[in-house]
Amino acid sequence: MRSTGSTFLLMFGVLCSLLLVPVGAGAGDAASIGADAKALVQEGQYDKAIEELRAGYSLFPYNETLRHDLAQAYLSQAQRNLNLSRFTEAAENYSQARELYPGESRFTLMRGVALYFAKNFDSARAELNQLGESAEALTYLGKICYDTGDLNGALDNWRRAETLGSDPGVKKLIAKAERELPVESRMDKGYSSMFDITFDAELPPGLSAEVLDALETAYNSVGTDLGLFPTARIPVLLYTKQEYSSVTNGPDWSGGLYDGKIRLPLGGVSNMTPQLRGVLFHEFTHVLVAEITGGNVPTWLNEGLAQIEEFKEYGAAMAAQGAPLAKEKLLSMRSLSGSFVGLDRESAGLAYRQSYSLTSFMVQRYGWYAMQNVLKNLKDRVKIEVAVSKALADWSLDMPAVQREWRESLGLPAEAAAP
């Protein structure tokens, strides 16, 4: 799964290292413009600061301080956009800074990284290839190869990066790819308009085509509910159960996962079934939620939405999930916000049931448009409480009020769930 946290730290470190040393300000008016713009940057008014600095720099085109301050304003705005998962906008900021300092290769690096996270892989590759034997560039070139199904290319880039003294995280990437390569090298490939599928050659003929057809339907159906239709191609891998376990190291109760790629165990399945179709809709929902929120989403909401879409296709499971939730068994929202991977089968079942119950209540009570706004708010890196309060402002509701209404709908007291 893509890890943006370490990337943002890298970006911040690069940002700090790019504080270019200005030569003197020159005219007093230029110094005044620079001082005013710096104050605006400190207040977070990047657009206004950039507007003033661009106007000033056009008046004093040989003033090194204004050039430096304008580049720094672009970098500050880029950092803000990165933190908000606005990767395309950040890439443009780095391009604007590079126009001021064409010889600064780190602007090219950061533009390439931003384009990678925007899933604009061709443009990202073009930027990063300009940097030669750079450990950081090779790391992201490897990630592009990995995300587009070229494991050999990924390993080649990461091994070269490792010899250059790159981030220790590259060792983990190499180990992961080396674990997957023996399995995937024996697999066949297929394609549809939006999906690239890699599947075990021993799976029944025609099953991969049925999977692609179901995913294309999910693309339109789930996309309509969540208000997003991705433009980047989505990788899907179909394994035997044994291969799935060895590649993913997932819990024994896992029926699939999304870690930047949809991965499903299909051993023993001979044709498309309502249950398999439901799983495909479930995992595709995770694709959209990850993109909309930039990964900033509590697990209960992520899994709750995925189950809503799953049960539209596989109604039999919905009856089990809809069974009454016993008061004494309710999990705290904090425990439901973290990963379910470490839970045993029984606890995981309760966590999924409770997640579905609460999320389904929210969609039925407030509608899909409100849920879309909750997800969009989460992309601004706010907590779920803030995202819900903003999305439900017309109802004058916050997260505690939503929980009270949900519990009341179950016939339970309005107090919080037990920790």
Short mmCIF file of C-alpha atoms in Angstrom, two decimals:
data_model
loop_
_atom_site.label_atom_id
_atom_site.label_comp_id
_atom_site.label_asym_id
_atom_site.label_seq_id
_atom_site.Cartn_x
_atom_site.Cartn_y
_atom_site.Cartn_z
CA MET A 1 0.00 0.00 0.00
CA ARG A 2 1.29 3.46 -0.79
CA SER A 3 2.78 5.14 2.26
CA THR A 4 2.40 8.90 2.04
CA GLY A 5 3.60 9.69 5.54
CA SER A 6 7.31 9.08 4.92
CA THR A 7 6.97 10.82 1.57
CA PHE A 8 5.64 13.95 3.18
CA LEU A 9 8.58 13.91 5.61
CA LEU A 10 10.91 13.59 2.64
CA MET A 11 9.12 16.46 0.95
CA PHE A 12 9.41 18.59 4.06
CA GLY A 13 13.12 17.84 4.32
CA VAL A 14 13.62 18.70 0.68
CA LEU A 15 11.60 21.86 1.15
CA CYS A 16 13.81 22.98 4.01
CA SER A 17 16.96 22.23 2.04
CA LEU A 18 15.73 24.43 -0.80
CA LEU A 19 15.75 27.69 1.11
CA LEU A 20 17.81 29.53 -1.44
CA VAL A 21 20.08 32.22 -0.11
CA PRO A 22 18.96 35.61 -1.47
CA VAL A 23 21.41 38.21 -2.64
CA GLY A 24 20.35 41.77 -1.40
CA ALA A 25 16.92 43.17 -1.92
CA GLY A 26 17.88 46.26 -3.89
CA ALA A 27 15.16 48.90 -4.13
CA GLY A 28 13.19 49.76 -1.04
CA ASP A 29 9.91 49.06 -2.79
CA ALA A 30 11.08 45.54 -3.57
CA ALA A 31 12.01 44.95 0.06
CA SER A 32 8.59 46.16 1.15
CA ILE A 33 6.87 43.82 -1.30
CA GLY A 34 8.91 40.91 0.00
CA ALA A 35 8.14 41.69 3.63
CA ASP A 36 4.41 41.94 2.96
CA ALA A 37 4.42 38.68 1.02
CA LYS A 38 6.29 36.82 3.77
CA ALA A 39 3.65 37.92 6.26
CA LEU A 40 0.94 36.58 3.97
CA VAL A 41 2.74 33.24 3.64
CA GLN A 42 2.98 32.94 7.41
CA GLU A 43 -0.78 33.52 7.57
CA GLY A 44 -1.34 30.77 5.00
CA GLN A 45 -2.53 33.20 2.31
CA TYR A 46 -0.36 31.65 -0.38
CA ASP A 47 -2.35 32.77 -3.41
CA LYS A 48 -2.29 36.40 -2.34
CA ALA A 49 1.40 36.26 -1.45
CA ILE A 50 2.23 34.75 -4.84
CA GLU A 51 0.13 37.37 -6.62
CA GLU A 52 2.01 40.20 -4.89
CA LEU A 53 5.41 38.62 -5.44
CA ARG A 54 4.76 37.96 -9.12
CA ALA A 55 3.69 41.56 -9.60
CA GLY A 56 6.76 42.78 -7.73
CA TYR A 57 9.12 40.49 -9.61
CA SER A 58 7.74 41.74 -12.93
CA LEU A 59 8.66 45.27 -11.81
CA PHE A 60 12.09 44.24 -10.46
CA PRO A 61 13.10 41.26 -12.66
CA TYR A 62 16.74 41.36 -11.51
CA ASN A 63 15.97 41.40 -7.80
CA GLU A 64 17.27 38.15 -6.36
CA THR A 65 15.38 38.50 -3.09
CA LEU A 66 12.03 38.70 -4.86
CA ARG A 67 12.94 35.73 -7.04
CA HIS A 68 13.89 33.75 -3.95
CA ASP A 69 10.74 34.75 -2.05
CA LEU A 70 8.49 33.89 -4.98
CA ALA A 71 10.09 30.45 -5.32
CA GLN A 72 9.74 29.92 -1.58
CA ALA A 73 6.06 30.88 -1.73
CA TYR A 74 5.50 28.28 -4.45
CA LEU A 75 7.25 25.69 -2.26
CA SER A 76 5.11 26.57 0.75
CA GLN A 77 1.97 26.27 -1.33
CA ALA A 78 3.21 22.93 -2.71
CA GLN A 79 3.70 21.60 0.82
CA ARG A 80 0.18 22.65 1.75
CA ASN A 81 -1.21 20.95 -1.35
CA LEU A 82 0.73 17.78 -0.63
CA ASN A 83 -0.60 17.64 2.91
CA LEU A 84 -4.13 17.95 1.49
CA SER A 85 -3.48 15.25 -1.14
CA ARG A 86 -3.79 17.83 -3.92
CA PHE A 87 -0.97 16.27 -5.86
CA THR A 88 -1.62 17.74 -9.30
CA GLU A 89 -1.69 21.24 -7.84
CA ALA A 90 1.54 20.55 -5.95
CA ALA A 91 3.20 19.38 -9.17
CA GLU A 92 2.25 22.68 -10.81
CA ASN A 93 3.74 24.59 -7.85
CA TYR A 94 7.06 22.78 -8.30
CA SER A 95 6.97 23.55 -12.02
CA GLN A 96 6.47 27.24 -11.28
CA ALA A 97 9.37 27.23 -8.83
CA ARG A 98 11.56 25.47 -11.39
CA GLU A 99 10.87 28.20 -13.94
CA LEU A 100 12.56 30.60 -11.52
CA TYR A 101 15.51 28.28 -10.85
CA PRO A 102 15.85 25.99 -13.92
CA GLY A 103 19.04 24.41 -12.62
CA GLU A 104 17.55 23.18 -9.34
CA SER A 105 17.14 19.43 -9.85
CA ARG A 106 15.22 18.92 -6.62
CA PHE A 107 12.27 20.78 -8.11
CA THR A 108 12.23 18.14 -10.83
CA LEU A 109 12.38 15.38 -8.21
CA MET A 110 9.51 16.78 -6.19
CA ARG A 111 7.41 17.42 -9.28
CA GLY A 112 7.94 13.79 -10.26
CA VAL A 113 6.97 12.58 -6.78
CA ALA A 114 3.82 14.70 -6.78
CA LEU A 115 2.85 13.40 -10.22
CA TYR A 116 3.41 9.84 -9.00
CA PHE A 117 0.93 10.33 -6.17
CA ALA A 118 -1.48 11.92 -8.65
CA LYS A 119 -1.20 8.61 -10.57
CA ASN A 120 0.02 10.47 -13.63
CA PHE A 121 2.65 7.81 -14.14
CA ASP A 122 3.85 8.74 -17.63
CA SER A 123 4.53 12.36 -16.68
CA ALA A 124 6.09 11.31 -13.38
CA ARG A 125 8.43 8.91 -15.17
CA ALA A 126 9.46 11.62 -17.63
CA GLU A 127 10.43 13.95 -14.76
CA LEU A 128 12.26 11.33 -12.71
CA ASN A 129 14.20 9.94 -15.67
CA GLN A 130 15.92 13.33 -16.00
CA LEU A 131 17.70 12.79 -12.67
CA GLY A 132 19.94 9.86 -13.58
CA GLU A 133 21.33 7.76 -10.73
CA SER A 134 19.45 9.50 -7.94
CA ALA A 135 18.39 7.24 -5.06
CA GLU A 136 15.14 9.15 -4.53
CA ALA A 137 14.30 9.19 -8.23
CA LEU A 138 15.06 5.48 -8.61
CA THR A 139 12.86 4.69 -5.62
CA TYR A 140 9.87 6.36 -7.22
CA LEU A 141 10.64 4.98 -10.66
CA GLY A 142 10.50 1.59 -8.98
CA LYS A 143 7.13 2.43 -7.44
CA ILE A 144 5.79 3.43 -10.85
CA CYS A 145 6.91 0.07 -12.25
CA TYR A 146 5.37 -1.77 -9.30
CA ASP A 147 2.04 0.04 -9.55
CA THR A 148 1.83 -0.68 -13.27
CA GLY A 149 2.60 -4.39 -12.91
CA ASP A 150 6.29 -4.43 -13.90
CA LEU A 151 7.87 -6.23 -10.92
CA ASN A 152 11.18 -6.83 -12.68
CA GLY A 153 11.48 -3.13 -13.48
CA ALA A 154 10.58 -2.25 -9.90
CA LEU A 155 13.25 -4.55 -8.49
CA ASP A 156 15.89 -3.20 -10.90
CA ASN A 157 15.24 0.39 -9.83
CA TRP A 158 15.02 -0.39 -6.12
CA ARG A 159 18.21 -2.45 -6.10
CA ARG A 160 20.05 0.42 -7.81
CA ALA A 161 18.57 2.83 -5.26
CA GLU A 162 19.72 0.57 -2.44
CA THR A 163 23.33 0.65 -3.64
CA LEU A 164 23.21 4.45 -3.51
CA GLY A 165 22.34 4.48 0.18
CA SER A 166 18.64 5.17 -0.12
CA ASP A 167 15.92 5.16 2.51
CA PRO A 168 15.87 1.89 4.54
CA GLY A 169 12.25 1.48 3.46
CA VAL A 170 13.53 0.37 0.06
CA LYS A 171 14.64 -2.93 1.62
CA LYS A 172 11.03 -3.66 2.54
CA LEU A 173 9.90 -2.79 -0.98
CA ILE A 174 12.49 -5.17 -2.42
CA ALA A 175 11.44 -7.96 -0.05
CA LYS A 176 7.78 -7.48 -0.96
CA ALA A 177 8.45 -7.56 -4.70
CA GLU A 178 10.73 -10.60 -4.36
CA ARG A 179 7.94 -12.40 -2.51
CA GLU A 180 5.41 -11.57 -5.22
CA LEU A 181 7.55 -12.14 -8.33
CA PRO A 182 7.70 -15.98 -8.27
CA VAL A 183 3.90 -16.08 -8.07
CA GLU A 184 3.10 -13.36 -10.60
CA SER A 185 5.67 -14.56 -13.14
CA ARG A 186 3.48 -17.65 -13.67
CA MET A 187 0.27 -15.66 -14.06
CA ASP A 188 -1.60 -14.50 -17.15
CA LYS A 189 -2.85 -10.99 -17.86
CA GLY A 190 -6.01 -9.38 -19.17
CA TYR A 191 -7.39 -5.89 -19.66
CA SER A 192 -10.61 -3.90 -19.79
CA SER A 193 -11.29 -0.20 -20.20
CA MET A 194 -10.23 0.67 -16.62
CA PHE A 195 -8.69 -2.48 -15.10
CA ASP A 196 -5.50 -4.49 -15.59
CA ILE A 197 -5.99 -8.04 -14.31
CA THR A 198 -3.31 -10.59 -13.44
CA PHE A 199 -4.62 -14.06 -12.68
CA ASP A 200 -3.47 -17.57 -11.89
CA ALA A 201 -3.33 -19.63 -15.08
CA GLU A 202 -5.04 -22.52 -13.28
CA LEU A 203 -8.24 -20.55 -12.70
CA PRO A 204 -11.22 -21.68 -14.83
CA PRO A 205 -11.29 -20.28 -18.38
CA GLY A 206 -13.45 -17.22 -18.69
CA LEU A 207 -13.50 -16.38 -14.98
CA SER A 208 -11.08 -13.47 -15.39
CA ALA A 209 -13.33 -11.95 -18.07
CA GLU A 210 -16.33 -12.26 -15.75
CA VAL A 211 -14.35 -10.54 -13.00
CA LEU A 212 -13.47 -7.67 -15.32
CA ASP A 213 -17.09 -7.33 -16.38
CA ALA A 214 -18.23 -7.15 -12.75
CA LEU A 215 -15.57 -4.56 -11.93
CA GLU A 216 -16.60 -2.38 -14.87
CA THR A 217 -20.16 -2.47 -13.52
CA ALA A 218 -18.83 -1.57 -10.06
CA TYR A 219 -16.90 1.32 -11.60
CA ASN A 220 -20.16 2.92 -12.71
CA SER A 221 -22.38 1.88 -9.80
CA VAL A 222 -20.07 2.63 -6.87
CA GLY A 223 -18.69 5.66 -8.68
CA THR A 224 -22.19 7.11 -8.85
CA ASP A 225 -22.76 6.58 -5.12
CA LEU A 226 -19.42 8.09 -4.07
CA GLY A 227 -19.18 10.72 -6.79
CA LEU A 228 -15.86 9.64 -8.30
CA PHE A 229 -14.83 7.94 -11.54
CA PRO A 230 -11.04 7.37 -11.46
CA THR A 231 -9.04 8.04 -14.59
CA ALA A 232 -5.98 5.94 -13.68
CA ARG A 233 -6.03 2.25 -14.49
CA ILE A 234 -6.62 -0.07 -11.53
CA PRO A 235 -4.55 -3.28 -11.05
CA VAL A 236 -6.34 -6.46 -9.96
CA LEU A 237 -4.70 -9.77 -8.98
CA LEU A 238 -6.52 -13.11 -8.65
CA TYR A 239 -4.69 -15.80 -6.66
CA THR A 240 -5.25 -19.31 -5.44
CA LYS A 241 -5.90 -19.29 -1.68
CA GLN A 242 -2.42 -20.57 -0.88
CA GLU A 243 -0.71 -17.99 -3.08
CA TYR A 244 -2.88 -15.22 -1.64
CA SER A 245 -1.81 -16.14 1.88
CA SER A 246 1.89 -16.30 1.00
CA VAL A 247 1.87 -13.00 -0.90
CA THR A 248 -0.29 -10.87 1.41
CA ASN A 249 0.35 -12.38 4.87
CA GLY A 250 -3.28 -11.43 5.56
CA PRO A 251 -5.44 -12.90 8.35
CA ASP A 252 -7.16 -16.23 7.69
CA TRP A 253 -10.57 -14.54 7.62
CA SER A 254 -9.59 -12.12 4.85
CA GLY A 255 -11.57 -12.52 1.63
CA GLY A 256 -9.58 -9.87 -0.23
CA LEU A 257 -7.68 -6.65 0.27
CA TYR A 258 -6.74 -3.39 -1.39
CA ASP A 259 -3.20 -2.11 -0.85
CA GLY A 260 -2.97 -0.04 -4.01
CA LYS A 261 -3.92 -3.18 -5.93
CA ILE A 262 -7.09 -5.25 -5.56
CA ARG A 263 -5.99 -8.73 -4.42
CA LEU A 264 -8.45 -11.64 -4.21
CA PRO A 265 -8.14 -15.37 -3.38
CA LEU A 266 -10.27 -17.34 -5.86
CA GLY A 267 -9.22 -20.93 -5.22
CA GLY A 268 -12.15 -23.31 -5.70
CA VAL A 269 -14.28 -20.75 -7.56
CA SER A 270 -15.36 -22.01 -10.99
CA ASN A 271 -17.61 -19.16 -12.14
CA MET A 272 -19.01 -15.79 -11.13
CA THR A 273 -21.33 -15.99 -8.11
CA PRO A 274 -23.30 -13.31 -6.23
CA GLN A 275 -20.85 -13.68 -3.35
CA LEU A 276 -17.79 -13.12 -5.56
CA ARG A 277 -19.52 -10.23 -7.28
CA GLY A 278 -20.17 -8.70 -3.86
CA VAL A 279 -16.50 -9.06 -2.88
CA LEU A 280 -15.45 -7.29 -6.08
CA PHE A 281 -17.78 -4.38 -5.34
CA HIS A 282 -16.46 -4.33 -1.76
CA GLU A 283 -12.82 -4.07 -2.80
CA PHE A 284 -13.50 -1.53 -5.53
CA THR A 285 -15.20 0.67 -2.94
CA HIS A 286 -11.90 0.74 -1.04
CA VAL A 287 -10.21 2.02 -4.22
CA LEU A 288 -12.55 5.01 -4.39
CA VAL A 289 -12.54 5.76 -0.66
CA ALA A 290 -8.73 5.79 -0.64
CA GLU A 291 -8.62 8.20 -3.57
CA ILE A 292 -11.33 10.54 -2.27
CA THR A 293 -9.95 10.79 1.27
CA GLY A 294 -6.25 10.52 0.50
CA GLY A 295 -6.18 7.60 2.96
CA ASN A 296 -7.45 9.72 5.85
CA VAL A 297 -10.45 7.58 6.77
CA PRO A 298 -11.40 5.59 9.89
CA THR A 299 -11.68 1.86 9.27
CA TRP A 300 -15.31 1.67 10.38
CA LEU A 301 -16.35 4.12 7.65
CA ASN A 302 -14.14 2.52 5.01
CA GLU A 303 -15.42 -0.99 5.72
CA GLY A 304 -18.98 0.18 6.29
CA LEU A 305 -19.17 1.74 2.83
CA ALA A 306 -17.55 -1.31 1.25
CA GLN A 307 -20.15 -3.58 2.84
CA ILE A 308 -23.02 -1.38 1.67
CA GLU A 309 -21.85 -1.82 -1.91
CA GLU A 310 -21.11 -5.53 -1.38
CA PHE A 311 -24.57 -6.31 -0.04
CA LYS A 312 -26.26 -4.68 -3.00
CA GLU A 313 -24.83 -7.59 -5.00
CA TYR A 314 -24.90 -10.30 -2.33
CA GLY A 315 -27.99 -9.78 -0.22
CA ALA A 316 -27.63 -13.02 1.74
CA ALA A 317 -24.74 -11.56 3.73
CA MET A 318 -26.74 -8.47 4.61
CA ALA A 319 -29.18 -10.50 6.70
CA ALA A 320 -26.36 -11.74 8.92
CA GLN A 321 -24.84 -8.28 9.26
CA GLY A 322 -28.22 -6.84 10.12
CA ALA A 323 -28.67 -9.06 13.17
CA PRO A 324 -29.28 -7.06 16.38
CA LEU A 325 -26.15 -5.70 18.01
CA ALA A 326 -26.02 -6.65 21.68
CA LYS A 327 -25.49 -3.64 23.92
CA GLU A 328 -22.75 -5.25 25.98
CA LYS A 329 -20.75 -6.15 22.89
CA LEU A 330 -20.55 -2.78 21.17
CA LEU A 331 -17.01 -1.69 20.42
CA SER A 332 -15.76 1.84 20.99
CA MET A 333 -15.40 4.17 18.03
CA ARG A 334 -11.70 4.41 18.80
CA SER A 335 -11.22 0.66 18.43
CA LEU A 336 -13.25 0.71 15.20
CA SER A 337 -11.10 3.50 13.76
CA GLY A 338 -7.91 1.45 13.64
CA SER A 339 -7.00 -1.59 11.55
CA PHE A 340 -9.07 -4.77 11.87
CA VAL A 341 -6.19 -6.95 10.65
CA GLY A 342 -5.00 -7.93 14.13
CA LEU A 343 -8.46 -9.04 15.30
CA ASP A 344 -9.50 -12.67 15.68
CA ARG A 345 -12.35 -13.97 13.55
CA GLU A 346 -15.07 -13.32 16.15
CA SER A 347 -13.92 -9.80 17.02
CA ALA A 348 -13.45 -8.95 13.35
CA GLY A 349 -16.99 -10.12 12.63
CA LEU A 350 -18.38 -7.82 15.31
CA ALA A 351 -16.26 -4.91 14.06
CA TYR A 352 -17.56 -5.36 10.51
CA ARG A 353 -21.18 -5.70 11.67
CA GLN A 354 -20.99 -2.56 13.77
CA SER A 355 -19.25 -0.63 10.99
CA TYR A 356 -21.92 -1.63 8.51
CA SER A 357 -24.75 -0.78 10.91
CA LEU A 358 -23.52 2.74 11.64
CA THR A 359 -22.49 3.60 8.08
CA SER A 360 -25.68 2.20 6.59
CA PHE A 361 -27.70 4.24 9.08
CA MET A 362 -25.86 7.41 8.04
CA VAL A 363 -26.44 6.83 4.32
CA GLN A 364 -30.11 5.99 4.81
CA ARG A 365 -30.75 8.90 7.17
CA TYR A 366 -28.68 11.67 5.54
CA GLY A 367 -28.17 10.47 1.96
CA TRP A 368 -25.27 9.78 -0.37
CA TYR A 369 -24.59 13.45 -1.03
CA ALA A 370 -23.89 14.04 2.66
CA MET A 371 -21.66 10.96 2.74
CA GLN A 372 -19.73 12.23 -0.28
CA ASN A 373 -19.12 15.47 1.60
CA VAL A 374 -17.89 13.58 4.67
CA LEU A 375 -15.30 11.84 2.49
CA LYS A 376 -14.27 15.05 0.72
CA ASN A 377 -13.84 16.78 4.08
CA LEU A 378 -11.58 13.97 5.27
CA LYS A 379 -9.24 14.70 2.36
CA ASP A 380 -8.51 18.03 4.07
CA ARG A 381 -6.75 15.94 6.78
CA VAL A 382 -9.37 16.73 9.44
CA LYS A 383 -10.66 14.25 12.01
CA ILE A 384 -13.86 12.35 11.36
CA GLU A 385 -15.69 14.47 13.94
CA VAL A 386 -14.91 17.64 11.98
CA ALA A 387 -15.71 16.02 8.64
CA VAL A 388 -19.12 14.86 9.86
CA SER A 389 -19.97 18.18 11.53
CA LYS A 390 -19.22 20.12 8.34
CA ALA A 391 -21.11 17.68 6.11
CA LEU A 392 -24.17 17.64 8.38
CA ALA A 393 -24.21 21.36 9.17
CA ASP A 394 -27.67 21.69 7.62
CA TRP A 395 -28.94 19.16 10.16
CA SER A 396 -27.03 20.87 13.01
CA LEU A 397 -25.53 17.48 13.85
CA ASP A 398 -22.09 16.35 14.96
CA MET A 399 -20.62 12.87 15.36
CA PRO A 400 -21.88 12.30 18.93
CA ALA A 401 -25.39 13.28 17.81
CA VAL A 402 -25.17 10.86 14.88
CA GLN A 403 -24.12 8.08 17.24
CA ARG A 404 -27.03 8.85 19.55
CA GLU A 405 -29.51 8.72 16.68
CA TRP A 406 -27.98 5.47 15.47
CA ARG A 407 -28.17 3.84 18.90
CA GLU A 408 -31.75 5.00 19.30
CA SER A 409 -32.58 3.38 15.95
CA LEU A 410 -31.27 0.11 17.41
CA GLY A 411 -33.32 0.51 20.56
CA LEU A 412 -30.22 1.10 22.66
CA PRO A 413 -29.56 3.83 25.25
CA ALA A 414 -27.94 6.99 23.92
CA GLU A 415 -24.74 6.70 25.94
CA ALA A 416 -21.44 5.97 24.23
CA ALA A 417 -20.37 2.44 23.43
CA ALA A 418 -18.22 0.61 25.94
CA PRO A 419 -14.46 1.04 25.38
#
